[in-house]
Coordinates of C-alpha atoms in Angstrom, one line a residue:
X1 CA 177.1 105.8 84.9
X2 CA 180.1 107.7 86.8
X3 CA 178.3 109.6 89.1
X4 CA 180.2 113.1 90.6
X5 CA 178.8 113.5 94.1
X6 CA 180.0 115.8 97.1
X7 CA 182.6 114.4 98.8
X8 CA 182.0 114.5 102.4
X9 CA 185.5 114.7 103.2
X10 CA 185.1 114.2 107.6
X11 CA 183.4 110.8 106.8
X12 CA 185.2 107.7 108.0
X13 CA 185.2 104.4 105.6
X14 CA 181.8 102.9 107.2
X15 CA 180.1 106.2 106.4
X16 CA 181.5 106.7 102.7
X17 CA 180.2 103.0 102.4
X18 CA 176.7 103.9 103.6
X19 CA 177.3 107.2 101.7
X20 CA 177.7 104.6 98.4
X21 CA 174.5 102.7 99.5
X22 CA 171.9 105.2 99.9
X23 CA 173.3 106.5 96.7
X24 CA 173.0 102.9 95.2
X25 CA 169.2 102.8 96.5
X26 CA 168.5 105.8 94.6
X27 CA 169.8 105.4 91.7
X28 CA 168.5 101.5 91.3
X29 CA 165.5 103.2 91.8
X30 CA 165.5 105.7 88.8
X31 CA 166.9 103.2 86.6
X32 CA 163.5 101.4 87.3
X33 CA 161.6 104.3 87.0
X34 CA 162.9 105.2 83.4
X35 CA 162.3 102.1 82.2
X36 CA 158.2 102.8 83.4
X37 CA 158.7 100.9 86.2
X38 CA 157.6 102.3 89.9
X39 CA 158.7 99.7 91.7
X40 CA 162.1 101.2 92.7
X41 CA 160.3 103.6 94.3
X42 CA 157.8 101.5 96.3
X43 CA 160.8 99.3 97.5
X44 CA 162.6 102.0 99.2
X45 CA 159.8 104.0 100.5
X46 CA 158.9 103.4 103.8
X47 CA 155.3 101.5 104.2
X48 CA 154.6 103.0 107.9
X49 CA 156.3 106.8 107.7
X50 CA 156.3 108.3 104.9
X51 CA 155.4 111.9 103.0
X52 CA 155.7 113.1 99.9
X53 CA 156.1 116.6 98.4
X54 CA 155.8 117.0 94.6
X55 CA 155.8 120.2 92.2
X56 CA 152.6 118.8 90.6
X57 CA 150.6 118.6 93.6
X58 CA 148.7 121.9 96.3
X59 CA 149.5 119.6 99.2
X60 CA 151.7 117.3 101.0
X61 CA 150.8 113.6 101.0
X62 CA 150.8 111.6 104.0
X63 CA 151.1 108.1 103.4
X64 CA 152.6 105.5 101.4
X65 CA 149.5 104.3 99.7
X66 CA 148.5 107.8 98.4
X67 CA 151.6 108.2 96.6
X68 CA 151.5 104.2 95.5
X69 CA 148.2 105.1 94.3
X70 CA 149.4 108.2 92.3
X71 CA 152.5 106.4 90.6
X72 CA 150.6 103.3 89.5
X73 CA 147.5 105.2 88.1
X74 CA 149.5 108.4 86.6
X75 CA 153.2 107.8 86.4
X76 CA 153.5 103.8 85.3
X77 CA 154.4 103.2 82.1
X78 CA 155.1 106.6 81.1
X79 CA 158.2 107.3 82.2
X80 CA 160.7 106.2 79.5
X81 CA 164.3 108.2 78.8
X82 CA 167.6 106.1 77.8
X83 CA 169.4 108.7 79.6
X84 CA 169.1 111.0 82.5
X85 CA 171.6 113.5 84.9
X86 CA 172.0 112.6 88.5
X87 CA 173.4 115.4 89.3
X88 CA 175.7 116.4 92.1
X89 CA 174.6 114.1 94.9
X90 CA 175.2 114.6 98.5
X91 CA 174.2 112.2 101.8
X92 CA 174.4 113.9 104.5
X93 CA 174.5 111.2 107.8
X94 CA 173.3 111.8 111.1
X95 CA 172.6 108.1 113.6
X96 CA 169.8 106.6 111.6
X97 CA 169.3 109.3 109.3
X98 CA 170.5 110.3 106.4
X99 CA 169.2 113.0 103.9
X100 CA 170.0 112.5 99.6
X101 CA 170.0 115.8 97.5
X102 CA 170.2 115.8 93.8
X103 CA 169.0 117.6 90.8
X104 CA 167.5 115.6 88.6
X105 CA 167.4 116.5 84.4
X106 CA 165.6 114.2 82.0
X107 CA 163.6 114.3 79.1
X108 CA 161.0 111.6 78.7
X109 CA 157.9 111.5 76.4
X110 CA 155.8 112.3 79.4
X111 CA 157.0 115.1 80.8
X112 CA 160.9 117.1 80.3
X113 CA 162.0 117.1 84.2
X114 CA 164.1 119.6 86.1
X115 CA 164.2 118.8 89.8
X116 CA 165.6 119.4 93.1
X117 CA 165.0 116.1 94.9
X118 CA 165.1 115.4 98.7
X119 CA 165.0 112.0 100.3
X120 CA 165.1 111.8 103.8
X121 CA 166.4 107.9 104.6
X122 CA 166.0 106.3 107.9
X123 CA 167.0 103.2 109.1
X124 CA 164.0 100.9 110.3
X125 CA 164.0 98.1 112.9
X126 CA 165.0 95.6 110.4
X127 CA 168.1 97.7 110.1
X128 CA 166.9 98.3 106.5
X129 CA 167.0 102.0 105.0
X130 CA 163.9 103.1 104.1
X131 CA 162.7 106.9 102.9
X132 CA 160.7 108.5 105.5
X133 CA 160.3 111.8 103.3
X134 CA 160.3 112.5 99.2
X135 CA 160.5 115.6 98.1
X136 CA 160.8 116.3 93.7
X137 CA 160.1 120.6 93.6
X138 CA 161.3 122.2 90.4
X139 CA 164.4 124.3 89.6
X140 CA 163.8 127.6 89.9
X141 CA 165.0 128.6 86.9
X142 CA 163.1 125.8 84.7
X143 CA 159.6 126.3 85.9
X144 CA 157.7 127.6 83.5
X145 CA 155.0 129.5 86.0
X146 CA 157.5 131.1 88.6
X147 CA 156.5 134.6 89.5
X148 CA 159.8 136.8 88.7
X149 CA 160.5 139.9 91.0
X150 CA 159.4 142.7 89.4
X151 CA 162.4 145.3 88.2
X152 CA 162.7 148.5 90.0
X153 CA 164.4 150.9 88.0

């Protein structure tokens, strides 16, 4: 898949390789999860920090195993497309951080998705990068319960 991403353009040729990486991580991920597999996911999420914002849920969750709980009991096995639109990625880098934005379009039997997504990497001790912080929210424009400003005429 040729992927058009941002091109951070003050980014020295370490950075545009971690740049690559995190985008690698991601994207290994999703291929995983398209195929029903949550695995990706669990792999780069961090076992000891993490959160998790979705568009599905009132609140925030707070660990690892909440959200491992969630995917293997509600998402497994149902998330199935042959083709999906990583669009537009940036990584923005900062020491051991660095922050993945995306939209996200795909239409699987389970549920047609339209996403802004947020993951907030962070390099552990084991000098591994891990996602501290997940958010999926919806696009605006696709969510079919947004509350529209009212018209003044």
């Amino acid at each position: 898949m040729a992927i058009k991403k941002y091109i951070e353009e003050q980014y020295d040729q370490e950075q545009h390789a971690l740049e690559e990486k995190i985008i690698a991580l991601e994207v290994s991920a999703l291929d995983k999860y398209f195929k029903g597999d949550v695995s990706g996911y669990l792999d780069i999420w961090s076992k000891d920090n993490f959160s998790y914002f979705d568009a599905g849920t009132k609140e925030r969750s707070d660990s690892y195993e909440q959200v491992k709980l969630f995917l293997e009991t509600v998402v497994a096995g149902k998330m199935h497309t042959d083709t999906y639109d990583f669009h537009y990625p940036r990584v923005q880098l900062s020491a051991d951080t660095a922050v993945l934005t995306y939209q996200l379009h795909a239409d699987t039997p389970f549920i047609e998705m339209h996403y802004n997504v947020i993951e907030v990497f962070q390099k552990n001790k084991n000098n591994d990068w891990k996602v501290i912080h997940s958010t999926w929210d919806l696009i605006t424009p696709f969510s079919p319960d947004i509350k529209r400003p009212k018209v003044i005429v």
